[in-house]
Amino acid sequence: MEQQKIDEFNHQHIKDHQRKFNFVAEDVAKLDDVLQKLQAFNIAIPSWALGTGGTRFGRFSGGGEPRNLEEKISDVGMIHALNRSSNSISLHIPWDIPENATAIKAHAAQYGLHFDAVNSNTFQDQKDAKLSYKFGSLHHTDKAVRDQAIAHNIEVIKYGVELGSNALSVWLSDGSNFPGQLNFRKAFQNTLDSLQQIYAALPDDWKVWIEYKPFEPNFYSTTIGDWGQSHLLASKLGKKALTLVDLGHHLPNTNIEQIVSLLLMEQKLAGFHFNDSKYGDDDLTVGSINPYQLFLIFNELVEGMDARGLNHATGIGWMIDASHNVKDPIEDLIQSVEAIKIAYAQALLVDTKALVDAQNDNDVAKAQEILQTAYRTDVRPLLAEARLRAGGALSPIALYREGAVRANLIKQRGEKTQATGL
Ligand code: RM4
Ligand code: MN
Ligand code: MN
């Protein structure tokens, strides 16, 4: 997407934008501060979500999917050119192996991209693997299987070092399907022992992010099933280990904002995998089901990060982890980034001082008014203004469609390509 096209598009829509922007800007106390924070705020795109997702029942390809890592990076480059808010990519290995790290880094740099956390995969058997993960990986009863999974994680760190990333993200499918299948204590101890060996291989400035999930693909128990189990492991491991919160990895109605607040307080919040869900790990577009919850999470984040003096943009990891079964992945990712930044902008608008007073006075109605005044503000023109200032498009999806980007990708790559990933 050439800059000239973006500028032309913005030129056509500038009047309309200014009218909307002036309307909301008038009421924003620290307007420049908010706009600067929005400009600085980027969300990483996962390399496994640039193709059409599927379920265990089927997969319906959308066409023009990236055929290799280079093409995935180009797709993220397209998203970033349009929204100026997606300046990094997170790789899942071995779905995306950077064979030539120097070339891959240079290719990404062309689009102003760098590499976020690297993700290991021990939830599938790899083609030439000697041993199977059918009954788990880091928690396995057989030391040889654990060793294979440990070696894989250490290899992923090596790829990450070459790419300039600084975190290993570990999600295990380890668990059990039936009562009696597993000794919980031994499974936990094996996991801890395996993670300790991976931890020992982390470079000084690296972190390991431990993700939890209550069920699926195992349906009776998951060895790292909730934030308590993840936090227990992270505290036993040490300072470089933190808990990663994937929004879809909670049982329905869990108060995620409270979890986030406490992890942040304990300096144990690694960051996020954003998505939305109605029932389970649905991996839907961020903000498509419950945008209020997302806002409440950001409200805790902004408050908690400010309390610790953390930089919002870089203090923790921000990443999308979604799957797109019926939408164009690029459009879906643009929508997710927008939803995240809307929630963030709304949280920045909360009158914190008044909220503290209301809390201290136990003025419950006032506290609700304060939060909902921020939540009900249409902040989209603020986001558009931040994008405009950063060289992005006033309306990324509109320009993406106007430019017939997907049709061009189909022409280049073909109708029947299939990206590796979810
Ligand atoms: C899992 C989990 C992990 C992701 C895989 C693909 O459910 O969310 O973060 O790496 O899916
Ligand atoms: Mn995840
Ligand atoms: Mn998930």
CSV table of C-alpha atoms and ligand atoms in Angstrom, one decimal:
chain,number,residue,atom,x,y,z
A,1,MET,CA,0.0,0.0,0.0
A,2,GLU,CA,1.8,3.1,-1.2
A,3,GLN,CA,1.8,6.2,1.0
A,4,GLN,CA,0.5,8.2,-1.8
A,5,LYS,CA,-2.7,6.1,-2.0
A,6,ILE,CA,-3.2,6.5,1.8
A,7,ASP,CA,-2.7,10.3,1.6
A,8,GLU,CA,-5.2,10.6,-1.3
A,9,PHE,CA,-7.7,8.6,0.6
A,10,ASN,CA,-7.2,10.8,3.7
A,11,HIS,CA,-7.5,13.9,1.7
A,12,GLN,CA,-10.9,12.8,0.4
A,13,HIS,CA,-12.2,12.1,3.9
A,14,ILE,CA,-10.5,14.8,5.9
A,15,LYS,CA,-13.5,17.2,6.2
A,16,ASP,CA,-15.8,14.5,7.6
A,17,HIS,CA,-13.1,13.4,10.0
A,18,GLN,CA,-12.4,16.9,11.3
A,19,ARG,CA,-16.0,17.5,12.1
A,20,LYS,CA,-16.2,14.2,14.1
A,21,PHE,CA,-12.8,14.8,15.7
A,22,ASN,CA,-13.6,18.3,16.9
A,23,PHE,CA,-16.8,17.2,18.4
A,24,VAL,CA,-15.2,14.6,20.7
A,25,ALA,CA,-11.8,16.4,21.2
A,26,GLU,CA,-13.5,19.3,22.9
A,27,ASP,CA,-14.3,17.2,25.9
A,28,VAL,CA,-11.0,15.4,26.2
A,29,ALA,CA,-8.9,16.9,29.0
A,30,LYS,CA,-5.4,15.9,28.0
A,31,LEU,CA,-5.9,15.6,24.3
A,32,ASP,CA,-2.3,15.7,23.1
A,33,ASP,CA,-1.3,13.1,25.7
A,34,VAL,CA,-4.1,10.8,24.7
A,35,LEU,CA,-3.2,11.1,21.0
A,36,GLN,CA,0.5,10.5,21.7
A,37,LYS,CA,-0.3,7.4,23.7
A,38,LEU,CA,-2.6,6.1,21.0
A,39,GLN,CA,0.1,6.7,18.4
A,40,ALA,CA,2.7,4.8,20.5
A,41,PHE,CA,0.4,1.8,21.1
A,42,ASN,CA,1.0,-1.2,18.9
A,43,ILE,CA,-0.4,-4.7,19.0
A,44,ALA,CA,1.5,-7.7,17.6
A,45,ILE,CA,0.0,-9.9,14.9
A,46,PRO,CA,0.3,-13.7,15.2
A,47,SER,CA,1.8,-15.4,12.2
A,48,TRP,CA,-0.7,-18.2,12.6
A,49,ALA,CA,-3.7,-16.1,12.0
A,50,LEU,CA,-3.1,-14.7,8.5
A,51,GLY,CA,-4.9,-17.6,6.8
A,52,THR,CA,-8.4,-18.7,7.1
A,53,GLY,CA,-9.0,-20.6,10.3
A,54,GLY,CA,-10.9,-23.8,10.5
A,55,THR,CA,-12.7,-26.0,13.1
A,56,ARG,CA,-12.4,-29.7,13.5
A,57,PHE,CA,-15.4,-29.9,11.1
A,58,GLY,CA,-13.9,-28.1,8.2
A,59,ARG,CA,-12.1,-25.2,6.7
A,60,PHE,CA,-13.2,-22.8,4.0
A,61,SER,CA,-10.4,-21.1,2.4
A,62,GLY,CA,-10.8,-17.4,1.5
A,63,GLY,CA,-8.2,-17.3,-1.2
A,64,GLY,CA,-4.9,-15.4,-1.6
A,65,GLU,CA,-3.6,-16.8,1.7
A,66,PRO,CA,0.1,-16.3,2.4
A,67,ARG,CA,2.1,-19.3,1.2
A,68,ASN,CA,5.1,-18.7,3.3
A,69,LEU,CA,6.6,-16.6,6.1
A,70,GLU,CA,7.6,-13.8,3.7
A,71,GLU,CA,4.0,-13.4,2.5
A,72,LYS,CA,2.7,-13.5,6.0
A,73,ILE,CA,5.1,-10.6,6.9
A,74,SER,CA,3.9,-8.7,3.8
A,75,ASP,CA,0.3,-9.1,5.0
A,76,VAL,CA,1.2,-7.7,8.5
A,77,GLY,CA,3.1,-4.9,6.6
A,78,MET,CA,-0.2,-4.1,4.8
A,79,ILE,CA,-2.1,-4.0,8.1
A,80,HIS,CA,0.6,-1.8,9.6
A,81,ALA,CA,0.7,0.6,6.7
A,82,LEU,CA,-3.1,1.1,7.0
A,83,ASN,CA,-3.4,1.4,10.8
A,84,ARG,CA,0.1,2.3,12.0
A,85,SER,CA,-0.6,0.2,15.0
A,86,SER,CA,0.7,-3.3,14.2
A,87,ASN,CA,4.5,-3.0,14.1
A,88,SER,CA,5.4,-6.5,15.1
A,89,ILE,CA,4.7,-10.2,14.3
A,90,SER,CA,4.8,-13.2,16.6
A,91,LEU,CA,6.0,-16.5,15.2
A,92,HIS,CA,4.7,-19.9,16.0
A,93,ILE,CA,7.4,-22.6,15.5
A,94,PRO,CA,7.5,-24.9,13.6
A,95,TRP,CA,4.5,-23.5,11.7
A,96,ASP,CA,6.8,-20.6,10.7
A,97,ILE,CA,10.5,-21.4,10.7
A,98,PRO,CA,12.7,-18.5,9.8
A,99,GLU,CA,15.3,-20.4,7.7
A,100,ASN,CA,17.3,-17.3,6.9
A,101,ALA,CA,16.9,-15.0,9.9
A,102,THR,CA,18.9,-12.1,8.4
A,103,ALA,CA,16.8,-12.1,5.2
A,104,ILE,CA,13.6,-12.4,7.2
A,105,LYS,CA,14.5,-9.6,9.5
A,106,ALA,CA,15.4,-7.4,6.6
A,107,HIS,CA,12.1,-8.2,4.8
A,108,ALA,CA,10.2,-7.3,8.0
A,109,ALA,CA,12.2,-4.1,8.5
A,110,GLN,CA,11.1,-2.9,5.0
A,111,TYR,CA,7.6,-2.6,6.5
A,112,GLY,CA,8.8,-1.2,9.8
A,113,LEU,CA,8.1,-4.5,11.6
A,114,HIS,CA,10.1,-6.3,14.3
A,115,PHE,CA,9.5,-9.7,16.0
A,116,ASP,CA,7.5,-10.1,19.1
A,117,ALA,CA,7.4,-13.2,21.4
A,118,VAL,CA,8.2,-16.6,19.7
A,119,ASN,CA,5.8,-19.4,20.4
A,120,SER,CA,6.6,-23.1,20.8
A,121,ASN,CA,4.4,-25.9,19.7
A,122,THR,CA,4.2,-29.2,21.6
A,123,PHE,CA,0.5,-29.7,21.1
A,124,GLN,CA,1.0,-31.4,17.7
A,125,ASP,CA,3.3,-34.2,16.6
A,126,GLN,CA,5.9,-32.8,14.2
A,127,LYS,CA,6.7,-34.7,11.0
A,128,ASP,CA,10.0,-36.2,11.9
A,129,ALA,CA,9.6,-36.3,15.7
A,130,LYS,CA,10.7,-39.5,17.4
A,131,LEU,CA,8.2,-39.3,20.2
A,132,SER,CA,4.5,-38.4,20.4
A,133,TYR,CA,2.8,-35.7,22.4
A,134,LYS,CA,-0.4,-37.7,22.5
A,135,PHE,CA,-0.2,-37.8,26.3
A,136,GLY,CA,1.4,-34.4,26.8
A,137,SER,CA,4.8,-32.8,26.5
A,138,LEU,CA,6.4,-31.0,29.4
A,139,HIS,CA,4.3,-32.9,31.9
A,140,HIS,CA,4.7,-36.3,30.3
A,141,THR,CA,5.3,-39.4,32.4
A,142,ASP,CA,8.2,-40.4,30.1
A,143,LYS,CA,11.3,-38.3,30.6
A,144,ALA,CA,12.3,-38.9,27.0
A,145,VAL,CA,9.2,-37.1,25.8
A,146,ARG,CA,9.8,-34.3,28.2
A,147,ASP,CA,13.4,-33.9,27.0
A,148,GLN,CA,12.2,-33.7,23.4
A,149,ALA,CA,9.7,-31.0,24.3
A,150,ILE,CA,12.4,-29.1,26.3
A,151,ALA,CA,14.8,-29.3,23.4
A,152,HIS,CA,12.1,-27.9,21.1
A,153,ASN,CA,11.5,-24.9,23.4
A,154,ILE,CA,15.2,-24.2,23.6
A,155,GLU,CA,15.4,-24.4,19.8
A,156,VAL,CA,12.6,-21.8,19.6
A,157,ILE,CA,14.5,-19.5,21.9
A,158,LYS,CA,17.4,-19.8,19.4
A,159,TYR,CA,15.3,-18.8,16.5
A,160,GLY,CA,13.9,-15.9,18.6
A,161,VAL,CA,17.4,-14.7,19.4
A,162,GLU,CA,18.3,-14.6,15.7
A,163,LEU,CA,15.2,-12.5,15.0
A,164,GLY,CA,15.7,-10.1,17.9
A,165,SER,CA,12.7,-11.1,19.9
A,166,ASN,CA,12.9,-11.3,23.7
A,167,ALA,CA,10.2,-13.6,25.0
A,168,LEU,CA,9.2,-17.3,24.7
A,169,SER,CA,5.5,-17.9,24.9
A,170,VAL,CA,4.6,-21.4,26.1
A,171,TRP,CA,1.1,-22.8,25.8
A,172,LEU,CA,0.7,-26.5,26.6
A,173,SER,CA,-2.2,-28.7,25.7
A,174,ASP,CA,-1.0,-31.1,28.5
A,175,GLY,CA,-3.8,-32.4,30.6
A,176,SER,CA,-6.1,-35.4,30.9
A,177,ASN,CA,-9.3,-36.5,29.3
A,178,PHE,CA,-10.5,-38.8,32.1
A,179,PRO,CA,-10.5,-39.0,35.9
A,180,GLY,CA,-7.7,-41.2,37.1
A,181,GLN,CA,-5.6,-40.8,33.9
A,182,LEU,CA,-3.1,-38.5,35.6
A,183,ASN,CA,-1.5,-37.8,38.9
A,184,PHE,CA,-2.0,-34.0,39.2
A,185,ARG,CA,0.9,-33.5,41.5
A,186,LYS,CA,3.4,-35.4,39.4
A,187,ALA,CA,2.1,-33.7,36.3
A,188,PHE,CA,2.7,-30.3,37.8
A,189,GLN,CA,6.1,-31.2,39.2
A,190,ASN,CA,7.2,-32.6,35.8
A,191,THR,CA,6.0,-29.4,34.2
A,192,LEU,CA,7.9,-27.3,36.7
A,193,ASP,CA,11.0,-29.3,36.2
A,194,SER,CA,10.8,-29.0,32.4
A,195,LEU,CA,10.2,-25.3,32.6
A,196,GLN,CA,13.1,-24.9,34.9
A,197,GLN,CA,15.4,-26.4,32.2
A,198,ILE,CA,13.9,-24.1,29.6
A,199,TYR,CA,14.2,-21.1,32.0
A,200,ALA,CA,17.9,-21.9,32.4
A,201,ALA,CA,18.4,-21.5,28.6
A,202,LEU,CA,16.8,-18.0,28.5
A,203,PRO,CA,19.2,-15.2,27.6
A,204,ASP,CA,19.5,-12.5,30.3
A,205,ASP,CA,17.1,-10.0,28.8
A,206,TRP,CA,14.5,-12.7,27.9
A,207,LYS,CA,11.2,-13.6,29.5
A,208,VAL,CA,9.1,-16.8,29.4
A,209,TRP,CA,5.4,-16.2,29.3
A,210,ILE,CA,3.2,-19.0,30.7
A,211,GLU,CA,-0.2,-19.2,29.2
A,212,TYR,CA,-3.1,-21.1,30.9
A,213,LYS,CA,-6.3,-22.6,29.6
A,214,PRO,CA,-9.0,-24.4,31.5
A,215,PHE,CA,-10.0,-27.1,28.9
A,216,GLU,CA,-9.5,-28.2,25.3
A,217,PRO,CA,-8.0,-30.2,23.7
A,218,ASN,CA,-8.2,-32.1,27.0
A,219,PHE,CA,-11.6,-32.1,28.6
A,220,TYR,CA,-11.1,-33.3,32.2
A,221,SER,CA,-8.0,-31.5,33.4
A,222,THR,CA,-5.4,-29.1,32.0
A,223,THR,CA,-2.1,-29.1,33.7
A,224,ILE,CA,-1.8,-25.3,33.5
A,225,GLY,CA,-5.5,-24.7,33.8
A,226,ASP,CA,-5.9,-21.2,35.3
A,227,TRP,CA,-4.0,-18.2,36.4
A,228,GLY,CA,-3.3,-19.6,39.8
A,229,GLN,CA,-1.4,-22.6,38.3
A,230,SER,CA,0.4,-20.4,35.9
A,231,HIS,CA,1.3,-18.0,38.6
A,232,LEU,CA,2.5,-20.8,40.9
A,233,LEU,CA,4.9,-22.0,38.2
A,234,ALA,CA,6.0,-18.4,37.3
A,235,SER,CA,6.8,-17.6,41.0
A,236,LYS,CA,8.7,-20.8,41.5
A,237,LEU,CA,10.7,-20.2,38.2
A,238,GLY,CA,11.8,-16.7,39.0
A,239,LYS,CA,11.7,-13.1,37.8
A,240,LYS,CA,11.9,-13.9,34.2
A,241,ALA,CA,8.7,-16.0,34.2
A,242,LEU,CA,5.3,-14.3,33.9
A,243,THR,CA,1.7,-15.2,33.4
A,244,LEU,CA,0.1,-14.7,29.9
A,245,VAL,CA,-3.6,-13.9,29.8
A,246,ASP,CA,-5.5,-15.1,26.7
A,247,LEU,CA,-8.9,-13.7,27.0
A,248,GLY,CA,-10.5,-16.8,25.6
A,249,HIS,CA,-9.0,-19.1,28.2
A,250,HIS,CA,-11.4,-18.6,31.0
A,251,LEU,CA,-14.6,-20.3,32.0
A,252,PRO,CA,-17.7,-18.2,31.1
A,253,ASN,CA,-18.2,-15.0,33.2
A,254,THR,CA,-14.8,-15.1,34.9
A,255,ASN,CA,-13.8,-11.7,36.2
A,256,ILE,CA,-10.7,-11.3,34.0
A,257,GLU,CA,-10.2,-7.7,35.0
A,258,GLN,CA,-9.6,-8.7,38.6
A,259,ILE,CA,-7.1,-11.3,37.6
A,260,VAL,CA,-5.3,-8.8,35.5
A,261,SER,CA,-5.2,-6.2,38.3
A,262,LEU,CA,-3.6,-8.6,40.7
A,263,LEU,CA,-1.1,-10.1,38.3
A,264,LEU,CA,0.0,-6.5,37.5
A,265,MET,CA,0.3,-5.7,41.2
A,266,GLU,CA,2.6,-8.7,41.6
A,267,GLN,CA,4.7,-7.8,38.6
A,268,LYS,CA,3.7,-11.1,37.1
A,269,LEU,CA,1.6,-10.0,34.1
A,270,ALA,CA,3.4,-11.0,30.9
A,271,GLY,CA,0.8,-9.6,28.6
A,272,PHE,CA,-2.2,-10.6,26.5
A,273,HIS,CA,-3.5,-12.7,23.7
A,274,PHE,CA,-6.6,-10.7,22.7
A,275,ASN,CA,-9.7,-12.3,21.2
A,276,ASP,CA,-13.4,-12.5,22.1
A,277,SER,CA,-15.7,-15.3,22.9
A,278,LYS,CA,-19.2,-16.2,23.8
A,279,TYR,CA,-18.7,-19.8,25.0
A,280,GLY,CA,-15.2,-21.1,25.1
A,281,ASP,CA,-11.9,-20.5,23.3
A,282,ASP,CA,-13.9,-19.1,20.4
A,283,ASP,CA,-11.0,-16.9,19.1
A,284,LEU,CA,-13.5,-14.4,17.6
A,285,THR,CA,-12.7,-10.8,16.6
A,286,VAL,CA,-11.7,-8.7,19.7
A,287,GLY,CA,-14.6,-6.6,20.9
A,288,SER,CA,-17.2,-8.4,18.8
A,289,ILE,CA,-19.0,-10.0,21.7
A,290,ASN,CA,-18.2,-8.2,24.9
A,291,PRO,CA,-16.5,-4.8,24.4
A,292,TYR,CA,-17.5,-3.6,27.9
A,293,GLN,CA,-15.4,-6.4,29.5
A,294,LEU,CA,-12.5,-5.3,27.2
A,295,PHE,CA,-12.9,-1.8,28.4
A,296,LEU,CA,-13.0,-2.9,32.1
A,297,ILE,CA,-9.7,-4.8,31.5
A,298,PHE,CA,-8.1,-1.8,30.0
A,299,ASN,CA,-9.3,0.3,32.9
A,300,GLU,CA,-7.4,-1.9,35.3
A,301,LEU,CA,-4.4,-2.0,33.0
A,302,VAL,CA,-4.1,1.8,32.7
A,303,GLU,CA,-4.7,2.3,36.4
A,304,GLY,CA,-2.3,-0.5,37.4
A,305,MET,CA,0.4,0.4,34.9
A,306,ASP,CA,0.2,4.1,36.0
A,307,ALA,CA,0.5,3.0,39.7
A,308,ARG,CA,3.8,1.2,38.8
A,309,GLY,CA,5.0,3.9,36.4
A,310,LEU,CA,5.0,1.5,33.4
A,311,ASN,CA,5.0,2.7,29.8
A,312,HIS,CA,1.6,1.6,28.4
A,313,ALA,CA,3.0,0.7,25.0
A,314,THR,CA,6.0,-1.3,26.1
A,315,GLY,CA,5.4,-2.3,29.7
A,316,ILE,CA,3.7,-5.6,28.9
A,317,GLY,CA,3.1,-7.7,25.7
A,318,TRP,CA,0.1,-6.9,23.5
A,319,MET,CA,-0.8,-9.5,21.0
A,320,ILE,CA,-3.8,-10.8,19.1
A,321,ASP,CA,-4.6,-14.5,19.1
A,322,ALA,CA,-7.7,-15.1,17.0
A,323,SER,CA,-8.9,-17.3,14.2
A,324,HIS,CA,-10.9,-16.2,11.2
A,325,ASN,CA,-13.2,-18.8,9.9
A,326,VAL,CA,-15.6,-16.7,7.8
A,327,LYS,CA,-13.9,-13.3,7.4
A,328,ASP,CA,-10.9,-12.0,5.5
A,329,PRO,CA,-8.1,-12.4,8.0
A,330,ILE,CA,-6.6,-9.0,7.2
A,331,GLU,CA,-10.0,-7.3,7.7
A,332,ASP,CA,-10.6,-9.2,10.9
A,333,LEU,CA,-7.2,-8.3,12.3
A,334,ILE,CA,-7.7,-4.6,11.5
A,335,GLN,CA,-11.0,-4.8,13.3
A,336,SER,CA,-9.4,-6.5,16.3
A,337,VAL,CA,-6.6,-3.9,16.6
A,338,GLU,CA,-9.2,-1.1,16.3
A,339,ALA,CA,-11.3,-2.7,19.1
A,340,ILE,CA,-8.3,-3.0,21.4
A,341,LYS,CA,-7.3,0.6,20.8
A,342,ILE,CA,-10.9,1.8,21.3
A,343,ALA,CA,-11.0,0.1,24.8
A,344,TYR,CA,-7.5,1.6,25.6
A,345,ALA,CA,-8.6,5.1,24.5
A,346,GLN,CA,-11.8,4.9,26.6
A,347,ALA,CA,-9.7,3.8,29.6
A,348,LEU,CA,-7.5,6.8,29.1
A,349,LEU,CA,-10.6,9.0,29.4
A,350,VAL,CA,-11.6,7.7,32.8
A,351,ASP,CA,-11.6,10.5,35.3
A,352,THR,CA,-9.2,8.7,37.7
A,353,LYS,CA,-9.2,11.2,40.5
A,354,ALA,CA,-13.0,11.4,40.6
A,355,LEU,CA,-13.1,7.6,40.6
A,356,VAL,CA,-10.7,7.3,43.5
A,357,ASP,CA,-12.9,9.8,45.4
A,358,ALA,CA,-16.1,7.9,44.6
A,359,GLN,CA,-14.4,4.6,45.7
A,360,ASN,CA,-13.2,6.1,49.0
A,361,ASP,CA,-16.7,7.6,49.6
A,362,ASN,CA,-18.3,4.3,48.7
A,363,ASP,CA,-20.4,6.2,46.2
A,364,VAL,CA,-21.2,3.3,44.0
A,365,ALA,CA,-23.5,5.1,41.6
A,366,LYS,CA,-20.9,7.8,41.0
A,367,ALA,CA,-18.2,5.2,40.3
A,368,GLN,CA,-20.4,3.5,37.7
A,369,GLU,CA,-21.2,6.9,36.1
A,370,ILE,CA,-17.5,7.7,35.8
A,371,LEU,CA,-16.7,4.4,34.1
A,372,GLN,CA,-19.6,4.4,31.8
A,373,THR,CA,-19.1,8.0,30.8
A,374,ALA,CA,-15.8,7.0,29.4
A,375,TYR,CA,-17.0,3.8,27.9
A,376,ARG,CA,-19.9,5.5,26.1
A,377,THR,CA,-17.7,8.0,24.5
A,378,ASP,CA,-17.3,7.5,20.8
A,379,VAL,CA,-13.5,7.6,20.6
A,380,ARG,CA,-13.1,6.4,17.0
A,381,PRO,CA,-12.3,9.9,15.7
A,382,LEU,CA,-9.4,10.0,18.3
A,383,LEU,CA,-8.0,6.8,16.9
A,384,ALA,CA,-8.4,8.1,13.3
A,385,GLU,CA,-6.6,11.3,14.2
A,386,ALA,CA,-3.7,9.3,15.8
A,387,ARG,CA,-3.5,7.2,12.7
A,388,LEU,CA,-3.6,10.3,10.5
A,389,ARG,CA,-0.7,11.8,12.4
A,390,ALA,CA,1.3,8.6,12.1
A,391,GLY,CA,0.8,8.3,8.3
A,392,GLY,CA,-2.0,5.7,8.4
A,393,ALA,CA,-5.4,5.7,6.8
A,394,LEU,CA,-8.4,7.4,8.3
A,395,SER,CA,-10.4,4.3,7.7
A,396,PRO,CA,-8.1,1.2,7.1
A,397,ILE,CA,-10.9,-1.2,6.1
A,398,ALA,CA,-12.5,1.2,3.7
A,399,LEU,CA,-9.2,1.8,1.9
A,400,TYR,CA,-8.3,-1.9,2.0
A,401,ARG,CA,-11.6,-2.6,0.1
A,402,GLU,CA,-11.3,0.4,-2.2
A,403,GLY,CA,-7.8,-0.8,-3.2
A,404,ALA,CA,-9.1,-4.3,-3.9
A,405,VAL,CA,-6.2,-5.7,-1.9
A,406,ARG,CA,-7.6,-9.2,-1.5
A,407,ALA,CA,-8.5,-9.5,-5.2
A,408,ASN,CA,-4.8,-8.6,-6.0
A,409,LEU,CA,-3.5,-11.1,-3.5
A,410,ILE,CA,-5.7,-13.8,-5.0
A,411,LYS,CA,-4.3,-12.9,-8.5
A,412,GLN,CA,-0.7,-13.1,-7.2
A,413,ARG,CA,-1.0,-16.1,-4.9
A,414,GLY,CA,-3.9,-18.1,-6.2
A,415,GLU,CA,-7.4,-19.0,-5.0
A,416,LYS,CA,-6.4,-22.3,-3.3
A,417,THR,CA,-3.4,-21.4,-1.2
A,418,GLN,CA,-3.3,-22.5,2.4
A,419,ALA,CA,-1.4,-20.7,5.2
A,420,THR,CA,0.1,-22.7,8.0
A,421,GLY,CA,-1.4,-22.0,11.4
A,422,LEU,CA,-4.8,-22.4,13.1
B,1,RM4,C1,-4.0,-22.1,21.8
B,1,RM4,C2,-3.4,-20.9,22.6
B,1,RM4,C3,-2.1,-20.5,22.1
B,1,RM4,C4,-1.9,-20.6,20.6
B,1,RM4,C5,-2.6,-21.8,20.0
B,1,RM4,C6,-2.5,-21.8,18.5
B,1,RM4,O1,-5.4,-22.2,22.2
B,1,RM4,O2,-4.2,-19.8,22.6
B,1,RM4,O3,-1.7,-19.3,22.5
B,1,RM4,O4,-0.6,-20.6,20.4
B,1,RM4,O5,-3.9,-21.9,20.5
B,2,MN,MN,-3.4,-17.8,23.1
B,3,MN,MN,-6.6,-20.2,22.6
